[in-house]
PDB file of C-alpha atoms and ligand atoms in Angstrom:
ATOM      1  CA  UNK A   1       3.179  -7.427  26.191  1.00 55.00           C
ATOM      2  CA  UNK A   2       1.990  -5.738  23.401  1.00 64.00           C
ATOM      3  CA  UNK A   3       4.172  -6.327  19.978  1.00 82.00           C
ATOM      4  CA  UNK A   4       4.487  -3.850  17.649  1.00 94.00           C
ATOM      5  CA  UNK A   5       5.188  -4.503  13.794  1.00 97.00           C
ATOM      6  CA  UNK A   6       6.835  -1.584  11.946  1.00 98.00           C
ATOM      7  CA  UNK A   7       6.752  -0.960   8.300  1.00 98.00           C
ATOM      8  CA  UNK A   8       9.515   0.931   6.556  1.00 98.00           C
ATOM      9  CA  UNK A   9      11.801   1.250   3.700  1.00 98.00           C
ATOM     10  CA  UNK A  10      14.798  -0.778   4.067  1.00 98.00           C
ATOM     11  CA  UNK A  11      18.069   0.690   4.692  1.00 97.00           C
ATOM     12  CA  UNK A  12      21.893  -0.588   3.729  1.00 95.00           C
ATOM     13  CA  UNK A  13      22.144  -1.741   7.481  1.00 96.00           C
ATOM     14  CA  UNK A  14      19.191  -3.773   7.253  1.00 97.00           C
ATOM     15  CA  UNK A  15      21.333  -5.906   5.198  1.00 97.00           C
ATOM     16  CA  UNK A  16      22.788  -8.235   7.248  1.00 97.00           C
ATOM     17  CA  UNK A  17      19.656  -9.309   8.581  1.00 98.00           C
ATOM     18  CA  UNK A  18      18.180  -9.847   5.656  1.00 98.00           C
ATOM     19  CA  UNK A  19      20.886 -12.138   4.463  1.00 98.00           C
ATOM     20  CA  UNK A  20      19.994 -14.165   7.384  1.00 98.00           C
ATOM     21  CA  UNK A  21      16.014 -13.693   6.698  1.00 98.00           C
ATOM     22  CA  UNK A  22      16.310 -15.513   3.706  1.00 98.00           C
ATOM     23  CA  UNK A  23      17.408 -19.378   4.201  1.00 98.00           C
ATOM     24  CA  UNK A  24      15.452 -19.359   7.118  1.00 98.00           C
ATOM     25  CA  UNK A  25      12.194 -18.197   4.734  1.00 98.00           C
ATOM     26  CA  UNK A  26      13.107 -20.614   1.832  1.00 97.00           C
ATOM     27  CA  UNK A  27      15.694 -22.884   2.958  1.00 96.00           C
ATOM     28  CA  UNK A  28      15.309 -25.106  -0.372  1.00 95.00           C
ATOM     29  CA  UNK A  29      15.732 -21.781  -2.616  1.00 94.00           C
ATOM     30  CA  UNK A  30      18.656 -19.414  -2.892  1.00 94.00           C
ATOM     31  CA  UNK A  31      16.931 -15.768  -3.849  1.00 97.00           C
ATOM     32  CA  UNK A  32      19.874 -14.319  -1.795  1.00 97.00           C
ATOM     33  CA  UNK A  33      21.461 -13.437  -4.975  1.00 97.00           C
ATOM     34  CA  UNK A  34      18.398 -11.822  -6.467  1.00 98.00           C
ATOM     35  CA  UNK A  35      17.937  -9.778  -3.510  1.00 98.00           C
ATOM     36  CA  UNK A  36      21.598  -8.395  -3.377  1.00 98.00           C
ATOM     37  CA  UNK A  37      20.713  -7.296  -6.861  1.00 98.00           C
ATOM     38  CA  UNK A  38      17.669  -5.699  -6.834  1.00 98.00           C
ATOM     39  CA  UNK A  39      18.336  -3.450  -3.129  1.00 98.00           C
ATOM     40  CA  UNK A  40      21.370  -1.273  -4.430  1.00 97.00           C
ATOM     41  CA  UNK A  41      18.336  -0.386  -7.225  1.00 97.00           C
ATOM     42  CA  UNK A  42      16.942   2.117  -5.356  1.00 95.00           C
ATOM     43  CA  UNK A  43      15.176   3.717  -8.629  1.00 96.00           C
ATOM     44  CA  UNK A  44      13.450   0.969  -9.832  1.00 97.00           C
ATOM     45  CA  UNK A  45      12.784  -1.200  -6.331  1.00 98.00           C
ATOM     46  CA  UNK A  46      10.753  -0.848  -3.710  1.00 98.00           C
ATOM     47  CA  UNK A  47      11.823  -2.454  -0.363  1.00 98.00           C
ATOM     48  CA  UNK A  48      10.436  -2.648   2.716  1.00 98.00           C
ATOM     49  CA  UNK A  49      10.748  -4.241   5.790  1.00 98.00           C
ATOM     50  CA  UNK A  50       9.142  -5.308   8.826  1.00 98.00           C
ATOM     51  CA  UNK A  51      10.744  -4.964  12.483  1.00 98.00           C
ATOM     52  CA  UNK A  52       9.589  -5.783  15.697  1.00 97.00           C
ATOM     53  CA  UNK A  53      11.605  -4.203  18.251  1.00 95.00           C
ATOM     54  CA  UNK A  54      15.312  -4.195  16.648  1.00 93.00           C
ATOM     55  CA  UNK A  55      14.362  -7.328  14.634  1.00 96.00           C
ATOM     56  CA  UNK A  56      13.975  -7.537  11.044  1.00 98.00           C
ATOM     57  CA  UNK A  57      10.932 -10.127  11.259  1.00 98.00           C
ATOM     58  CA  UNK A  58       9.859 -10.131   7.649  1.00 98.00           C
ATOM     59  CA  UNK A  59      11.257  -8.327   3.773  1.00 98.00           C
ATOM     60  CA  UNK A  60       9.278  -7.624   0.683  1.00 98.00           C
ATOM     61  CA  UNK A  61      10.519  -6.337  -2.324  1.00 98.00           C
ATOM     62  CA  UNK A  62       8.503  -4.379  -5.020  1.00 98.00           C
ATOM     63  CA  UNK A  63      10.250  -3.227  -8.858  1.00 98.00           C
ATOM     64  CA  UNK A  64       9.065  -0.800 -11.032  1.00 98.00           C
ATOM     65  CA  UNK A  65       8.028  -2.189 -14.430  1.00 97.00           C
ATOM     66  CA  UNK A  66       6.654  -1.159 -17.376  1.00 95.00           C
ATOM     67  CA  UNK A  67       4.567  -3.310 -20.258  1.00 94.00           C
ATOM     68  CA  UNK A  68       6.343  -2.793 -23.540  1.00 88.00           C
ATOM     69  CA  UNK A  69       4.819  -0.340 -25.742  1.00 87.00           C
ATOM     70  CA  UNK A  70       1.968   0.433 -23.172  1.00 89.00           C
ATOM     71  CA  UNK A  71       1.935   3.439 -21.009  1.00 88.00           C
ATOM     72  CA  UNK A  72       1.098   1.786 -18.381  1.00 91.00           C
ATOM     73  CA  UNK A  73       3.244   1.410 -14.969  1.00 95.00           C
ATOM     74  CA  UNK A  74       3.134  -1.812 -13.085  1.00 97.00           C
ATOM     75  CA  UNK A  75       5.561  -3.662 -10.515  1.00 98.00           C
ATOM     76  CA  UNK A  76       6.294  -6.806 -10.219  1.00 98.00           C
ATOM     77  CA  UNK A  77       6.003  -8.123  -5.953  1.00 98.00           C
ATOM     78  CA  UNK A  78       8.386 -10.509  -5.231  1.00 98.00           C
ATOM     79  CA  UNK A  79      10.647 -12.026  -3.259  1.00 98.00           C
ATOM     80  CA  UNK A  80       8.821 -12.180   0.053  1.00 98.00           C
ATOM     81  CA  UNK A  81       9.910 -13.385   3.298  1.00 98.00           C
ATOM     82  CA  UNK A  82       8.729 -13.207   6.758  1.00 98.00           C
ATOM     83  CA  UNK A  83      11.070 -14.586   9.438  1.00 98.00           C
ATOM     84  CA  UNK A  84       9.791 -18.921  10.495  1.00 98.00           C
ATOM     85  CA  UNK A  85       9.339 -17.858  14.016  1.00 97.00           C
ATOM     86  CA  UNK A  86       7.023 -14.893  12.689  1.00 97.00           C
ATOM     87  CA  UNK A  87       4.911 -16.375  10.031  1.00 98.00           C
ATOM     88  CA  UNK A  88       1.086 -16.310  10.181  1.00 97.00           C
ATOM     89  CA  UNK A  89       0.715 -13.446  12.650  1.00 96.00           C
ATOM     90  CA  UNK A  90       0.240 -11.374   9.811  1.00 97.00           C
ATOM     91  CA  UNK A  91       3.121  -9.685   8.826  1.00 98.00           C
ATOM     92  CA  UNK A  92       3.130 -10.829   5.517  1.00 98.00           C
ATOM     93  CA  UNK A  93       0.090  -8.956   4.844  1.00 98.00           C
ATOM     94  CA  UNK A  94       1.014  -5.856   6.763  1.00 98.00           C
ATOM     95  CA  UNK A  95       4.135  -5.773   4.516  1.00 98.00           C
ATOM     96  CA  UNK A  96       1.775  -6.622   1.322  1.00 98.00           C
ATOM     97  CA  UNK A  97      -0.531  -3.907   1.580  1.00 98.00           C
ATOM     98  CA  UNK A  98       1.647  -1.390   3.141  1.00 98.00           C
ATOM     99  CA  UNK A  99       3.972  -1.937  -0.606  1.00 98.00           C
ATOM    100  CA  UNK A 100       0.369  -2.021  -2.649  1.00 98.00           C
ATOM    101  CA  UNK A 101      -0.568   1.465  -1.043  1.00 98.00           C
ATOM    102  CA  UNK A 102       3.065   3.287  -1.670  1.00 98.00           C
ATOM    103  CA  UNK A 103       2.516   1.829  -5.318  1.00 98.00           C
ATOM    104  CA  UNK A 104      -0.816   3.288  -5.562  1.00 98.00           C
ATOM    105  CA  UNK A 105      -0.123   6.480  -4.031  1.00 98.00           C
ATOM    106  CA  UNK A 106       2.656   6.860  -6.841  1.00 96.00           C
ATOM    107  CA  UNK A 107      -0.350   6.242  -9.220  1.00 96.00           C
ATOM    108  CA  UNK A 108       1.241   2.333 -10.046  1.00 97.00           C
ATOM    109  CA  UNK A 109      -1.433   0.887 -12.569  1.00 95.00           C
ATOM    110  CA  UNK A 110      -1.077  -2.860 -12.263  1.00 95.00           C
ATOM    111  CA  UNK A 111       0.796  -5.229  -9.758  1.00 97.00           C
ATOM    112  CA  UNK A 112       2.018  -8.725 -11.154  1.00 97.00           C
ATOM    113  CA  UNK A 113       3.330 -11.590  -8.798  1.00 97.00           C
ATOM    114  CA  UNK A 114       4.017 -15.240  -9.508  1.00 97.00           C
ATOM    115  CA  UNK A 115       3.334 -17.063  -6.433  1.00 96.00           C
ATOM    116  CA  UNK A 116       0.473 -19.091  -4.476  1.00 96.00           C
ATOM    117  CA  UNK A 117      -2.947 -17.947  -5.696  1.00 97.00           C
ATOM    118  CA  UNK A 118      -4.196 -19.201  -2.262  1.00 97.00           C
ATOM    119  CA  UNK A 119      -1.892 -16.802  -0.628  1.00 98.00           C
ATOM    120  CA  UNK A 120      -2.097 -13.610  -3.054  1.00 98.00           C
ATOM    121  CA  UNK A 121      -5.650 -14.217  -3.719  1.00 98.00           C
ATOM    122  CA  UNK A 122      -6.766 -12.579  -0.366  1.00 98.00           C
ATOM    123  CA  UNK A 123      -4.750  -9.424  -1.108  1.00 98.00           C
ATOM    124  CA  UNK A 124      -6.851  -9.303  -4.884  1.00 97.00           C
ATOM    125  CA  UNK A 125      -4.755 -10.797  -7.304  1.00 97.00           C
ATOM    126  CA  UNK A 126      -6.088 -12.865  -9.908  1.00 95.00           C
ATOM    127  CA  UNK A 127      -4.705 -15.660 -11.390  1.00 94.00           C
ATOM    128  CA  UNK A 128      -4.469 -15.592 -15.425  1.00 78.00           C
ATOM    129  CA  UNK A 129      -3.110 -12.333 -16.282  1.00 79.00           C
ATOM    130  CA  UNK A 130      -3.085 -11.094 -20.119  1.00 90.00           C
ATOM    131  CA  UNK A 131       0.252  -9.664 -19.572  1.00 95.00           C
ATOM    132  CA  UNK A 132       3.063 -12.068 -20.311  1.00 95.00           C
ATOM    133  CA  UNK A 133       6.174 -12.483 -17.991  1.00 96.00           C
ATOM    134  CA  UNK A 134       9.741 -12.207 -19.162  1.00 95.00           C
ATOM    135  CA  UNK A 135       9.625 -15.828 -19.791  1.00 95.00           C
ATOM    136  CA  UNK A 136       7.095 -18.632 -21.126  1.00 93.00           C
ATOM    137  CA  UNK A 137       6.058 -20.586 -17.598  1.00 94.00           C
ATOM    138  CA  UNK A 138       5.561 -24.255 -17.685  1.00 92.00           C
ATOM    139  CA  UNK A 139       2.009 -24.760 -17.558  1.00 91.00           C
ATOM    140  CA  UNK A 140       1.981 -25.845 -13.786  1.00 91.00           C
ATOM    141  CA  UNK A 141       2.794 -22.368 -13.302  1.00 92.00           C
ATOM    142  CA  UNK A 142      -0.296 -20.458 -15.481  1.00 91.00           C
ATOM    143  CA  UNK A 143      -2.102 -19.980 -11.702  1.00 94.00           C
ATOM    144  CA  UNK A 144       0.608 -18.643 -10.278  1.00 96.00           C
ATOM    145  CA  UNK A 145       1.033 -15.511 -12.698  1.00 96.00           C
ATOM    146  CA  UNK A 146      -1.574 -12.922 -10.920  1.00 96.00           C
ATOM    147  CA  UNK A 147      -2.357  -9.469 -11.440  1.00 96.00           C
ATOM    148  CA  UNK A 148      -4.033  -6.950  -9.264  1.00 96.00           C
ATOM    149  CA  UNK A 149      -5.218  -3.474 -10.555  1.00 95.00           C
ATOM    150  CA  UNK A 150      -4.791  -0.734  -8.516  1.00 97.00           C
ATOM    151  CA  UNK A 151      -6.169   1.993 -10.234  1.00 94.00           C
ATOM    152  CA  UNK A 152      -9.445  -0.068 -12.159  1.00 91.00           C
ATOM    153  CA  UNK A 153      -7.115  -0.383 -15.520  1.00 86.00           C
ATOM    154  CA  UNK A 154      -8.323  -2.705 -17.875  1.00 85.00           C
ATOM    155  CA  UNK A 155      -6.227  -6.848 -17.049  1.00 84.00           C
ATOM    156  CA  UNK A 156      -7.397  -8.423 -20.149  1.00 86.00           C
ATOM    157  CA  UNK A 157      -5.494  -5.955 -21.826  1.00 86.00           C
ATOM    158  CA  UNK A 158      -2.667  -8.449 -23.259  1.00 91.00           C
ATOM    159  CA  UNK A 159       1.135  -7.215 -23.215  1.00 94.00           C
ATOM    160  CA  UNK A 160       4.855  -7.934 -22.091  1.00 95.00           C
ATOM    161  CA  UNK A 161       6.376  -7.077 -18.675  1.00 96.00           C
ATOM    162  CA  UNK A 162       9.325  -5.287 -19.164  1.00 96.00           C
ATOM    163  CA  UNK A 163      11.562  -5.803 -16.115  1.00 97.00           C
ATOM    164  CA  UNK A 164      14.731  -4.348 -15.128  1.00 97.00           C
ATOM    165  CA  UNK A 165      17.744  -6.899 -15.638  1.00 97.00           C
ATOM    166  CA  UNK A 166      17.804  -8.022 -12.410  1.00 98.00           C
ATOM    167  CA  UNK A 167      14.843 -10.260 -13.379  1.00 98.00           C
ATOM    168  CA  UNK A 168      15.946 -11.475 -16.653  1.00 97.00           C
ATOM    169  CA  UNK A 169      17.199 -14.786 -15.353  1.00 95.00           C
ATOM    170  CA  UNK A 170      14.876 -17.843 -17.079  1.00 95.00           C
ATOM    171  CA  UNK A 171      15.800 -19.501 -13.838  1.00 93.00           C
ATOM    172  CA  UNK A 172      13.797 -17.127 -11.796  1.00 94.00           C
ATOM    173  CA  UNK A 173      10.564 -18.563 -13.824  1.00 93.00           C
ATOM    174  CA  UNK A 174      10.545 -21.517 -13.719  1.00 88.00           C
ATOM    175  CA  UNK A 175      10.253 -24.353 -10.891  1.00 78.00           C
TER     176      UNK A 175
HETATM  177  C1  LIG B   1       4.264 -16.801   2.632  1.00 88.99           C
HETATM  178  C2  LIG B   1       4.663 -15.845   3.751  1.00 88.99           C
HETATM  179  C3  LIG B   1       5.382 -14.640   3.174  1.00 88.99           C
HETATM  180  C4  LIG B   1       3.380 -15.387   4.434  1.00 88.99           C
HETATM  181  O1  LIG B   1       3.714 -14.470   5.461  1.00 88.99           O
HETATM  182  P1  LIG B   1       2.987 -14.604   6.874  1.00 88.99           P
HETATM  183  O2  LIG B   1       3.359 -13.416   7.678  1.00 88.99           O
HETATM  184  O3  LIG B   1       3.298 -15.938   7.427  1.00 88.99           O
HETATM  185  O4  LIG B   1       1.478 -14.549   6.385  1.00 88.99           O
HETATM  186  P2  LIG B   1       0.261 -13.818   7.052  1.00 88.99           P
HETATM  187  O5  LIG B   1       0.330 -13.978   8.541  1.00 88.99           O
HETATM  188  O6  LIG B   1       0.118 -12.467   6.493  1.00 88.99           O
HETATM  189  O7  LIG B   1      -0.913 -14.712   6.481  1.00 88.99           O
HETATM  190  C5  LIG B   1      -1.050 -15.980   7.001  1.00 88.99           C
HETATM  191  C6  LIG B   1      -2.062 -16.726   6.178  1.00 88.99           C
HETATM  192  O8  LIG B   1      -1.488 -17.033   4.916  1.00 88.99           O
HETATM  193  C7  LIG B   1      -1.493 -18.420   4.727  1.00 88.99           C
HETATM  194  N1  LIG B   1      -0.283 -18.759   4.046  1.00 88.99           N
HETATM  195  C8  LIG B   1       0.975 -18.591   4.495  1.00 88.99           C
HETATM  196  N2  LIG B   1       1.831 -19.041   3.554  1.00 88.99           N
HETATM  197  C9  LIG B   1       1.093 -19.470   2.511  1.00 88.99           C
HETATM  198  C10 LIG B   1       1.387 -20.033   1.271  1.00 88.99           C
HETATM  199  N3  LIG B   1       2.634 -20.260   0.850  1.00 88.99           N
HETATM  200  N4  LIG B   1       0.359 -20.357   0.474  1.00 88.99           N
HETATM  201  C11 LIG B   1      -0.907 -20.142   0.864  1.00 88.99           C
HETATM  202  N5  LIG B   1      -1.263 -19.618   2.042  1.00 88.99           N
HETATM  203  C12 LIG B   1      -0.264 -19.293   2.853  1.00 88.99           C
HETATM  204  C13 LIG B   1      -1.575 -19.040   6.091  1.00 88.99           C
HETATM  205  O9  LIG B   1      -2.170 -20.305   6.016  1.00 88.99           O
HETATM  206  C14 LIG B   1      -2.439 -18.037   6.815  1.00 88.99           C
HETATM  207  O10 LIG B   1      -3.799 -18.290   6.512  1.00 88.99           O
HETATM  208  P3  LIG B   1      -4.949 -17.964   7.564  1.00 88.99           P
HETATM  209  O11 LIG B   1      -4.890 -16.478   7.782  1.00 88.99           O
HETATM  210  O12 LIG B   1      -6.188 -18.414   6.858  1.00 88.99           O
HETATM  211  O13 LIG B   1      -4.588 -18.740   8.766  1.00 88.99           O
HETATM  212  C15 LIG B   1       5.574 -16.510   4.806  1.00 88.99           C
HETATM  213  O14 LIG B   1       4.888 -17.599   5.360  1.00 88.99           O
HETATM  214  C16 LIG B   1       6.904 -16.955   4.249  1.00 88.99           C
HETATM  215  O15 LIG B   1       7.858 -16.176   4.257  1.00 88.99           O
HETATM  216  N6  LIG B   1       6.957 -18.206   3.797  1.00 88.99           N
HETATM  217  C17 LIG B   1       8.177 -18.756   3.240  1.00 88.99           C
HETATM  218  C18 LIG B   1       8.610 -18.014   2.008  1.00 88.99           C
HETATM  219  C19 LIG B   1       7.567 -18.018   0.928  1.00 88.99           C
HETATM  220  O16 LIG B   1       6.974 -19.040   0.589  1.00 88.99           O
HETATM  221  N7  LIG B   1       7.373 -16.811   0.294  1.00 88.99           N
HETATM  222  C20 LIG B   1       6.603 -16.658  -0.902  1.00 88.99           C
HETATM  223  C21 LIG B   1       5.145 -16.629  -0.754  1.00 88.99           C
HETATM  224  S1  LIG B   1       4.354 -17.194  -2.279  1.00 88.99           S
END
């Protein structure tokens, strides 16, 4: 039978099942709380999710950002989660791009993530961005802190990602 993988913006009922999503995706991390922050910020977050039929099989979240005193814009991506029974059938990736090109067609500069450059690396991102994240990241970490330009702006311009408060937890950067 032929499966088909649906991309939208989330909705408050999606909730639920996205509490669920969560400990199943990272069951030795709690981003729960992170997430209940950052979806009632409908201005500054992108959310989307992925549904197969009536379930919610993966969640990725996108904010809006800015780099102080640059005119930039920029988003941070991150948390994502696709569902254990799901994962590697490509629905991270469907939910990846399908975020990058919303951001782009809102004319988003530059797209920062902190997670596996093994992973993000096949979407574009490069590890070693000039623009520094809320918080200094213990050096295990430098490779994880990856940019992607969306619109061919310059990312060895150096600067400081200015993130909504929802991010301004040092425990969210570091390990
Ligand atoms: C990471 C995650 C979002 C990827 O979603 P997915 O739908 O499983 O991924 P896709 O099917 O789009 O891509 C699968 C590919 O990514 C690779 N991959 C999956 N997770 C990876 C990871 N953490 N690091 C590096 N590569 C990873 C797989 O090996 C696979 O590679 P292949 O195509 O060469 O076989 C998902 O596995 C997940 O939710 N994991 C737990 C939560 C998590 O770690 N999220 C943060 C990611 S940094």
């Amino acid at each position: 039978m032929t499966r088909t993988v649906d991309i939208r913006e989330s909705a408050r009922h999606d909730l639920t099942e996205i509490e669920l999503l969560y400990p199943l995706a990272f069951p030795d991390e709690d981003l729960l709380p992170l997430v209940r922050d950052l979806l009632p910020d409908t201005m500054n977050v992108l959310s989307l999710v992925a549904t197969i039929g009536s379930q919610l099989a993966g969640h990725v979240v996108f904010t809006r950002s800015r780099i102080a005193e640059q005119d930039e814009s920029t988003a941070l991506l991150g948390p994502l989660a696709v569902s254990p029974v799901y994962q590697r059938q490509g629905i991270g990736g469907t939910l990846v791009r399908a975020g990058l090109q919303r951001l782009e067609d809102e004319h988003v500069d530059r797209v920062f993530v902190l997670g596996d450059p093994a992973y993000y690396g096949r979407f574009g991102f490069q590890p070693g961005a000039a623009v520094m994240p809320p918080y200094p990241l213990p050096a295990e970490w430098q490779n994880a802190w990856q940019s992607l330009s969306l619109t061919g702006s310059d990312l060895s311009r150096p600067g400081q990602l200015s993130l909504p408060d929802q991010w301004l937890q040092p425990s969210l950067w570091m390990p």
